[in-house]
Amino acid sequence: MNNNILTIIIPCFNEEEVLPETCSEVGNILNNLISEKKVSPKSKILFVDDGSKDDTWRLIKEYSKQYSYITGITFTRNYGHQNALLAGLSVASKYSDIMITIDADLQDDVKAIYKMIDKYYQGNDVVYGVRSSRQTDTFFKKNTALAFYSLMKKMGVQLVPNSADYRLMSKRAVLALLEYQERNLFLRGMVPLVGYQSSKVFYERKERFAGKSKYPLKKMVHFALDGITSFSTMPIKLIMNLGILIILISIILMIYTLIQKFNGGTVSGWSSLMISIWLLGGIQLLSLSVLGEYIGKIFTEVKRRPRFHIKYENYSQKMK
Ligand code: UDP
Ligand code: MG
C-alpha cells in the first residue's frame, strides 16, 4: 500500500456549471492513482468555495455526502482565487503529503496530474504545470502575458513562464510557503522563493468548457500590478535613475544656456529659469528616490518573509 496522501485542491467561485464534470473527471484521476497504488486510499479532493452566490456550495456538500473522497471548505464571502488556494493548502497540509492545485474549469489538462505525481516520486518538491502553447488564448491575452513575463524578469522577479496556479507541492514545500505572512498574495511568484528541487510538466491549455472567466481584464491588470508591487522595488530604482539623468541634462543645459547668455541675444531671466527648472526637477526626483529607498526597506521588512528554509539538519536529533 502507498501511504502518500494526495489532496487535489480546487478553488471554485460561482462554478455550478462546471462542477459536476470537474468532480467526475478529477475523481477518475484520483481513483486511478489510488488503484495504481501511486497514492494512499485516504487521498482527497478538496473544493474551496470562495463565497459563491450560486449553487456551488450546495453541490459540493452533496458530492461530499455521496463520495468519501470529496471534501469542501466554504468561505464567509468572496476572498479571491489566491486566498482560496492558500486556504486549501493550509487545511490540506495537516494531513497530506502531496498537494495539487487546479482550477475548477478544467482548462488545465487533468491528465498532467499523472506526470506530476511521477515527477514527485523522482524527487521533486514542486512540479509546475506549464502550458505548452497558447493557441486557445486571444492574440491580446497571449502577447500581454508574454510582455508581463519579460517585464517581471527585468524587475528581478523569478517566475516560471506560462505557468499559473496548476502545480504540485510536497508537504514540506507547502509548509514553507505557509510561512510567508504577506496579505497581497501572488502565489506564482512566491512558490519559486521556497526553493527545493522543482520540475515542469507540459500540457495543452483548453478553453473553459462552461461558465464565464472570473478574471476579466480589469482584474487581470490589478493582479499583474499586484505581482510587480509585491515583489519588486525596481520602480523606485527607476525614479533614482531618472533623477540622475535629469541632473546630468541640467548640467549640460547649464553650460549651453551660459554660452548662449554670454553670446548675447537671450532674454534676461531665461538662463536662470532654464537652469533652475531642470536642476530643481532633478533634485526633487533624486530626493523622492531617497525616500523611496527607505519605503522599499520598510516594504521588505513588513512582509516578514522567512529569511531561509532549511532542507535538512540533524543537529536537533543528535542533541536529544
Ligand atoms: N476563482 C476563485 N475566486 C475568485 C475568482 C476565481 O476561487 O474570486 C477560481 C475559479 O472558480 C477558477 C479559478 O479561480 O477555479 C480560475 O478562475 P478562472 O478560470 O475564471 O480564470 P481564467 O482561467 O479565466 O484566468
Ligand atoms: Mg479558467
Tab-separated table of C-alpha atoms and ligand atoms in Angstrom:
chain	number	residue	atom	x	y	z
A	1	MET	CA	0.000	0.000	0.000
A	2	ASN	CA	1.109	3.540	-0.712
A	3	ASN	CA	0.944	5.853	2.293
A	4	ASN	CA	1.370	9.142	0.481
A	5	ILE	CA	-1.832	11.100	0.896
A	6	LEU	CA	-2.632	13.328	-2.072
A	7	THR	CA	-5.082	16.234	-1.881
A	8	ILE	CA	-6.254	17.919	-5.061
A	9	ILE	CA	-7.331	21.458	-4.195
A	10	ILE	CA	-9.889	23.155	-6.434
A	11	PRO	CA	-10.936	26.794	-5.846
A	12	CYS	CA	-14.488	27.491	-7.002
A	13	PHE	CA	-16.246	30.800	-7.429
A	14	ASN	CA	-19.721	30.510	-8.959
A	15	GLU	CA	-18.807	27.309	-10.756
A	16	GLU	CA	-22.116	25.379	-10.589
A	17	GLU	CA	-21.994	24.856	-14.357
A	18	VAL	CA	-18.635	23.112	-14.396
A	19	LEU	CA	-18.699	21.360	-11.031
A	20	PRO	CA	-20.400	18.057	-11.977
A	21	GLU	CA	-17.937	17.475	-14.820
A	22	THR	CA	-14.943	18.590	-12.746
A	23	CYS	CA	-15.984	16.335	-9.910
A	24	SER	CA	-16.186	13.259	-12.121
A	25	GLU	CA	-13.027	13.955	-14.181
A	26	VAL	CA	-10.799	14.749	-11.231
A	27	GLY	CA	-12.475	11.931	-9.274
A	28	ASN	CA	-11.497	9.481	-12.023
A	29	ILE	CA	-7.896	10.586	-11.941
A	30	LEU	CA	-7.776	10.265	-8.165
A	31	ASN	CA	-9.327	6.817	-8.215
A	32	ASN	CA	-6.906	5.656	-10.887
A	33	LEU	CA	-3.981	6.883	-8.835
A	34	ILE	CA	-5.340	5.051	-5.793
A	35	SER	CA	-5.905	1.789	-7.660
A	36	GLU	CA	-2.465	2.000	-9.252
A	37	LYS	CA	-1.134	2.410	-5.700
A	38	LYS	CA	0.523	5.690	-6.612
A	39	VAL	CA	-1.159	7.445	-3.682
A	40	SER	CA	-2.867	6.461	-0.449
A	41	PRO	CA	-6.554	5.432	-0.454
A	42	LYS	CA	-7.051	8.265	2.035
A	43	SER	CA	-6.342	10.794	-0.719
A	44	LYS	CA	-8.951	13.504	-1.234
A	45	ILE	CA	-10.324	16.203	-3.459
A	46	LEU	CA	-10.793	19.474	-1.566
A	47	PHE	CA	-13.147	22.025	-3.091
A	48	VAL	CA	-12.722	25.551	-1.755
A	49	ASP	CA	-15.915	27.512	-2.271
A	50	ASP	CA	-14.839	31.135	-2.463
A	51	GLY	CA	-18.119	32.683	-1.313
A	52	SER	CA	-20.101	31.628	-4.389
A	53	LYS	CA	-23.519	33.151	-4.893
A	54	ASP	CA	-24.850	30.228	-6.926
A	55	ASP	CA	-25.349	26.561	-6.103
A	56	THR	CA	-21.636	25.721	-5.896
A	57	TRP	CA	-21.549	25.009	-2.172
A	58	ARG	CA	-24.781	23.017	-2.214
A	59	LEU	CA	-23.270	20.811	-4.926
A	60	ILE	CA	-20.025	20.364	-3.014
A	61	LYS	CA	-21.949	19.325	0.105
A	62	GLU	CA	-23.957	16.858	-1.922
A	63	TYR	CA	-20.867	15.311	-3.516
A	64	SER	CA	-19.121	15.009	-0.196
A	65	LYS	CA	-22.095	13.035	1.149
A	66	GLN	CA	-22.056	10.863	-1.929
A	67	TYR	CA	-18.321	10.225	-2.259
A	68	SER	CA	-15.948	9.563	0.607
A	69	TYR	CA	-13.024	11.179	-1.224
A	70	ILE	CA	-14.725	14.559	-1.693
A	71	THR	CA	-14.385	17.286	0.899
A	72	GLY	CA	-15.020	21.019	0.980
A	73	ILE	CA	-14.367	24.343	2.620
A	74	THR	CA	-16.614	27.350	2.247
A	75	PHE	CA	-15.739	30.975	2.962
A	76	THR	CA	-17.934	33.578	4.624
A	77	ARG	CA	-17.584	35.726	1.490
A	78	ASN	CA	-15.539	36.010	-1.683
A	79	TYR	CA	-11.846	36.373	-0.836
A	80	GLY	CA	-10.342	35.811	-4.265
A	81	HIS	CA	-8.646	32.961	-6.080
A	82	GLN	CA	-5.253	33.307	-4.372
A	83	ASN	CA	-6.728	33.284	-0.874
A	84	ALA	CA	-8.859	30.284	-1.797
A	85	LEU	CA	-5.759	28.397	-2.900
A	86	LEU	CA	-3.865	29.292	0.245
A	87	ALA	CA	-6.783	28.293	2.476
A	88	GLY	CA	-6.968	24.948	0.700
A	89	LEU	CA	-3.253	24.388	1.132
A	90	SER	CA	-3.281	25.343	4.791
A	91	VAL	CA	-6.169	22.980	5.585
A	92	ALA	CA	-4.816	20.126	3.460
A	93	SER	CA	-1.217	20.396	4.631
A	94	LYS	CA	-2.133	18.964	8.048
A	95	TYR	CA	-2.871	15.571	6.541
A	96	SER	CA	-1.434	15.478	3.035
A	97	ASP	CA	1.992	14.552	1.766
A	98	ILE	CA	1.318	15.811	-1.747
A	99	MET	CA	-0.920	18.712	-2.775
A	100	ILE	CA	-2.007	19.673	-6.265
A	101	THR	CA	-3.926	22.864	-7.040
A	102	ILE	CA	-6.022	23.103	-10.194
A	103	ASP	CA	-8.756	25.446	-11.442
A	104	ALA	CA	-12.342	24.263	-11.421
A	105	ASP	CA	-12.959	24.938	-15.112
A	106	LEU	CA	-10.737	22.078	-16.400
A	107	GLN	CA	-8.805	24.424	-18.708
A	108	ASP	CA	-5.705	22.716	-17.430
A	109	ASP	CA	-5.327	19.137	-18.572
A	110	VAL	CA	-6.151	16.903	-15.621
A	111	LYS	CA	-4.097	14.065	-17.120
A	112	ALA	CA	-0.957	16.071	-16.363
A	113	ILE	CA	-1.581	15.050	-12.749
A	114	TYR	CA	-0.162	11.574	-13.526
A	115	LYS	CA	3.052	13.116	-14.820
A	116	MET	CA	3.201	15.462	-11.826
A	117	ILE	CA	2.980	12.525	-9.431
A	118	ASP	CA	5.758	10.717	-11.311
A	119	LYS	CA	7.949	13.798	-11.062
A	120	TYR	CA	7.213	13.959	-7.344
A	121	TYR	CA	8.478	10.424	-6.864
A	122	GLN	CA	11.553	11.343	-8.875
A	123	GLY	CA	12.449	13.672	-6.026
A	124	ASN	CA	10.835	16.988	-6.933
A	125	ASP	CA	9.139	19.006	-4.201
A	126	VAL	CA	7.480	21.381	-6.644
A	127	VAL	CA	6.165	20.467	-10.081
A	128	TYR	CA	4.905	23.362	-12.201
A	129	GLY	CA	2.207	22.791	-14.773
A	130	VAL	CA	3.352	24.705	-17.835
A	131	ARG	CA	1.133	25.238	-20.864
A	132	SER	CA	2.996	24.240	-23.989
A	133	SER	CA	1.132	26.588	-26.304
A	134	ARG	CA	-1.270	29.451	-26.042
A	135	GLN	CA	-3.358	28.564	-29.073
A	136	THR	CA	-6.626	28.958	-27.228
A	137	ASP	CA	-5.741	32.414	-25.944
A	138	THR	CA	-6.650	35.537	-27.841
A	139	PHE	CA	-3.858	37.453	-29.572
A	140	PHE	CA	-4.222	40.126	-26.910
A	141	LYS	CA	-4.023	37.805	-23.916
A	142	LYS	CA	-1.071	35.886	-25.338
A	143	ASN	CA	1.003	38.987	-26.002
A	144	THR	CA	0.165	40.808	-22.806
A	145	ALA	CA	1.126	37.665	-20.916
A	146	LEU	CA	4.462	37.437	-22.729
A	147	ALA	CA	5.168	41.128	-22.091
A	148	PHE	CA	4.313	40.602	-18.436
A	149	TYR	CA	6.788	37.738	-18.030
A	150	SER	CA	9.620	39.695	-19.610
A	151	LEU	CA	8.801	42.782	-17.541
A	152	MET	CA	8.782	40.702	-14.360
A	153	LYS	CA	12.132	39.220	-15.288
A	154	LYS	CA	13.595	42.703	-15.767
A	155	MET	CA	12.203	43.648	-12.375
A	156	GLY	CA	14.118	40.791	-10.832
A	157	VAL	CA	11.108	38.585	-10.061
A	158	GLN	CA	11.600	34.906	-10.680
A	159	LEU	CA	8.570	33.389	-12.402
A	160	VAL	CA	8.100	30.189	-14.350
A	161	PRO	CA	6.781	31.476	-17.712
A	162	ASN	CA	3.410	30.135	-18.819
A	163	SER	CA	2.666	28.520	-15.508
A	164	ALA	CA	-0.260	29.646	-13.428
A	165	ASP	CA	-1.637	28.009	-10.327
A	166	TYR	CA	-1.696	24.444	-11.591
A	167	ARG	CA	1.089	22.795	-9.671
A	168	LEU	CA	2.097	20.036	-7.295
A	169	MET	CA	3.800	20.763	-3.992
A	170	SER	CA	5.146	18.420	-1.370
A	171	LYS	CA	4.131	18.855	2.243
A	172	ARG	CA	7.412	20.461	3.224
A	173	ALA	CA	7.228	22.912	0.320
A	174	VAL	CA	3.677	23.888	1.301
A	175	LEU	CA	4.695	24.329	4.945
A	176	ALA	CA	7.494	26.619	3.788
A	177	LEU	CA	5.047	28.565	1.628
A	178	LEU	CA	2.698	28.980	4.581
A	179	GLU	CA	5.479	30.781	6.451
A	180	TYR	CA	5.000	33.735	4.101
A	181	GLN	CA	2.743	36.077	6.025
A	182	GLU	CA	2.044	38.642	3.312
A	183	ARG	CA	-1.504	39.765	2.538
A	184	ASN	CA	-1.040	40.600	-1.153
A	185	LEU	CA	-0.797	37.104	-2.482
A	186	PHE	CA	0.875	36.356	-5.770
A	187	LEU	CA	1.477	32.658	-5.355
A	188	ARG	CA	3.206	32.061	-8.678
A	189	GLY	CA	5.891	34.494	-7.540
A	190	MET	CA	6.090	33.112	-4.000
A	191	VAL	CA	6.426	29.415	-4.823
A	192	PRO	CA	9.826	29.785	-6.551
A	193	LEU	CA	11.090	31.569	-3.408
A	194	VAL	CA	10.503	28.394	-1.423
A	195	GLY	CA	13.360	26.690	-3.234
A	196	TYR	CA	13.689	22.883	-3.236
A	197	GLN	CA	14.129	20.817	-6.356
A	198	SER	CA	11.468	21.576	-8.935
A	199	SER	CA	10.409	20.360	-12.317
A	200	LYS	CA	7.866	21.143	-15.043
A	201	VAL	CA	5.113	19.210	-16.732
A	202	PHE	CA	3.848	20.494	-20.085
A	203	TYR	CA	0.230	20.362	-21.197
A	204	GLU	CA	-2.169	21.978	-23.641
A	205	ARG	CA	-4.463	24.528	-22.076
A	206	LYS	CA	-8.027	24.313	-23.320
A	207	GLU	CA	-10.934	26.715	-23.424
A	208	ARG	CA	-13.128	26.945	-20.360
A	209	PHE	CA	-15.811	24.352	-21.185
A	210	ALA	CA	-18.655	26.116	-19.389
A	211	GLY	CA	-19.300	29.242	-17.380
A	212	LYS	CA	-17.514	32.572	-17.683
A	213	SER	CA	-13.970	33.598	-16.773
A	214	LYS	CA	-13.745	35.105	-13.316
A	215	TYR	CA	-10.726	37.102	-14.398
A	216	PRO	CA	-11.928	39.935	-16.610
A	217	LEU	CA	-9.301	42.319	-17.987
A	218	LYS	CA	-9.603	44.760	-15.103
A	219	LYS	CA	-8.954	42.072	-12.516
A	220	MET	CA	-6.063	40.729	-14.593
A	221	VAL	CA	-4.362	44.133	-14.744
A	222	HIS	CA	-4.786	44.529	-10.981
A	223	PHE	CA	-3.316	41.084	-10.475
A	224	ALA	CA	-0.317	41.887	-12.678
A	225	LEU	CA	0.303	45.179	-10.855
A	226	ASP	CA	-0.005	43.316	-7.577
A	227	GLY	CA	2.631	40.917	-8.793
A	228	ILE	CA	5.042	43.719	-9.574
A	229	THR	CA	4.467	45.818	-6.482
A	230	SER	CA	4.531	42.822	-4.143
A	231	PHE	CA	7.841	41.572	-5.437
A	232	SER	CA	9.931	44.380	-6.739
A	233	THR	CA	11.278	47.719	-5.594
A	234	MET	CA	12.619	48.260	-9.099
A	235	PRO	CA	10.175	51.131	-9.845
A	236	ILE	CA	11.838	53.125	-7.034
A	237	LYS	CA	15.246	52.484	-8.557
A	238	LEU	CA	13.897	53.786	-11.852
A	239	ILE	CA	12.972	57.101	-10.173
A	240	MET	CA	16.556	57.384	-8.976
A	241	ASN	CA	17.919	56.742	-12.469
A	242	LEU	CA	15.556	59.333	-13.877
A	243	GLY	CA	16.674	61.833	-11.237
A	244	ILE	CA	20.328	61.295	-12.063
A	245	LEU	CA	19.589	61.576	-15.785
A	246	ILE	CA	17.766	64.874	-15.327
A	247	ILE	CA	20.547	66.324	-13.193
A	248	LEU	CA	23.024	65.375	-15.939
A	249	ILE	CA	20.799	67.027	-18.532
A	250	SER	CA	20.586	70.129	-16.355
A	251	ILE	CA	24.390	70.358	-16.198
A	252	ILE	CA	24.626	70.182	-19.978
A	253	LEU	CA	21.827	72.738	-20.195
A	254	MET	CA	23.625	74.958	-17.726
A	255	ILE	CA	26.682	75.045	-19.960
A	256	TYR	CA	24.519	75.608	-23.042
A	257	THR	CA	22.482	78.453	-21.524
A	258	LEU	CA	25.587	80.141	-20.167
A	259	ILE	CA	27.219	80.027	-23.598
A	260	GLN	CA	24.008	81.450	-25.085
A	261	LYS	CA	23.885	84.128	-22.420
A	262	PHE	CA	27.468	85.288	-22.973
A	263	ASN	CA	26.973	85.266	-26.723
A	264	GLY	CA	24.186	87.702	-26.070
A	265	GLY	CA	20.774	87.596	-27.661
A	266	THR	CA	18.944	85.846	-24.817
A	267	VAL	CA	16.029	87.365	-22.989
A	268	SER	CA	17.051	88.341	-19.492
A	269	GLY	CA	15.936	85.763	-16.910
A	270	TRP	CA	15.885	82.890	-19.449
A	271	SER	CA	19.184	81.316	-18.351
A	272	SER	CA	18.422	81.344	-14.660
A	273	LEU	CA	14.891	79.979	-15.244
A	274	MET	CA	16.112	77.160	-17.509
A	275	ILE	CA	18.821	76.114	-15.096
A	276	SER	CA	16.618	76.209	-12.016
A	277	ILE	CA	13.689	74.319	-13.598
A	278	TRP	CA	15.874	71.399	-14.693
A	279	LEU	CA	18.146	71.309	-11.688
A	280	LEU	CA	15.270	71.534	-9.212
A	281	GLY	CA	13.334	68.843	-11.099
A	282	GLY	CA	16.350	66.545	-10.924
A	283	ILE	CA	16.958	67.238	-7.249
A	284	GLN	CA	13.307	66.580	-6.442
A	285	LEU	CA	13.306	63.252	-8.233
A	286	LEU	CA	16.529	62.229	-6.561
A	287	SER	CA	15.142	63.173	-3.135
A	288	LEU	CA	11.979	61.220	-3.866
A	289	SER	CA	14.060	58.185	-4.693
A	290	VAL	CA	15.937	58.518	-1.390
A	291	LEU	CA	12.599	58.424	0.422
A	292	GLY	CA	11.618	55.574	-1.881
A	293	GLU	CA	14.665	53.552	-0.880
A	294	TYR	CA	13.566	53.741	2.757
A	295	ILE	CA	9.987	52.868	1.840
A	296	GLY	CA	11.391	49.937	-0.126
A	297	LYS	CA	13.189	48.752	3.004
A	298	ILE	CA	10.010	49.111	5.061
A	299	PHE	CA	8.175	47.158	2.362
A	300	THR	CA	10.517	44.191	2.618
A	301	GLU	CA	10.570	44.381	6.423
A	302	VAL	CA	6.795	44.426	6.913
A	303	LYS	CA	6.380	41.393	4.696
A	304	ARG	CA	8.287	39.394	7.304
A	305	ARG	CA	9.121	36.812	4.699
A	306	PRO	CA	11.103	33.873	6.027
A	307	ARG	CA	14.820	34.535	5.746
A	308	PHE	CA	15.656	30.943	4.820
A	309	HIS	CA	14.195	27.447	4.590
A	310	ILE	CA	16.275	24.603	5.975
A	311	LYS	CA	16.045	21.462	3.875
A	312	TYR	CA	17.644	19.100	6.351
A	313	GLU	CA	19.561	19.273	9.613
A	314	ASN	CA	20.480	16.569	12.087
A	315	TYR	CA	21.692	18.758	14.921
A	316	SER	CA	18.397	18.576	16.854
A	317	GLN	CA	18.223	14.789	16.614
A	318	LYS	CA	21.726	14.366	17.937
A	319	MET	CA	21.024	16.727	20.828
A	320	LYS	CA	18.049	14.693	22.093
B	1	UDP	N1	-11.804	31.784	-8.552
B	1	UDP	C1	-11.964	31.908	-7.183
B	1	UDP	N2	-12.267	33.123	-6.662
B	1	UDP	C2	-12.388	34.245	-7.440
B	1	UDP	C3	-12.175	34.108	-8.833
B	1	UDP	C4	-11.881	32.862	-9.362
B	1	UDP	O1	-11.865	30.930	-6.445
B	1	UDP	O2	-12.666	35.310	-6.893
B	1	UDP	C5	-11.468	30.462	-9.115
B	1	UDP	C6	-12.365	29.998	-10.248
B	1	UDP	O3	-13.524	29.351	-9.752
B	1	UDP	C7	-11.459	29.063	-11.012
B	1	UDP	C8	-10.084	29.681	-10.818
B	1	UDP	O4	-10.193	30.547	-9.697
B	1	UDP	O5	-11.450	27.761	-10.454
B	1	UDP	C9	-9.595	30.436	-12.033
B	1	UDP	O6	-10.575	31.338	-12.476
B	1	UDP	P1	-10.971	31.491	-13.998
B	1	UDP	O7	-10.965	30.159	-14.662
B	1	UDP	O8	-12.238	32.255	-14.094
B	1	UDP	O9	-9.766	32.378	-14.553
B	1	UDP	P2	-9.105	32.325	-16.031
B	1	UDP	O10	-8.795	30.895	-16.298
B	1	UDP	O11	-10.123	32.885	-16.944
B	1	UDP	O12	-7.884	33.180	-15.893
B	2	MG	MG	-10.051	29.389	-16.230
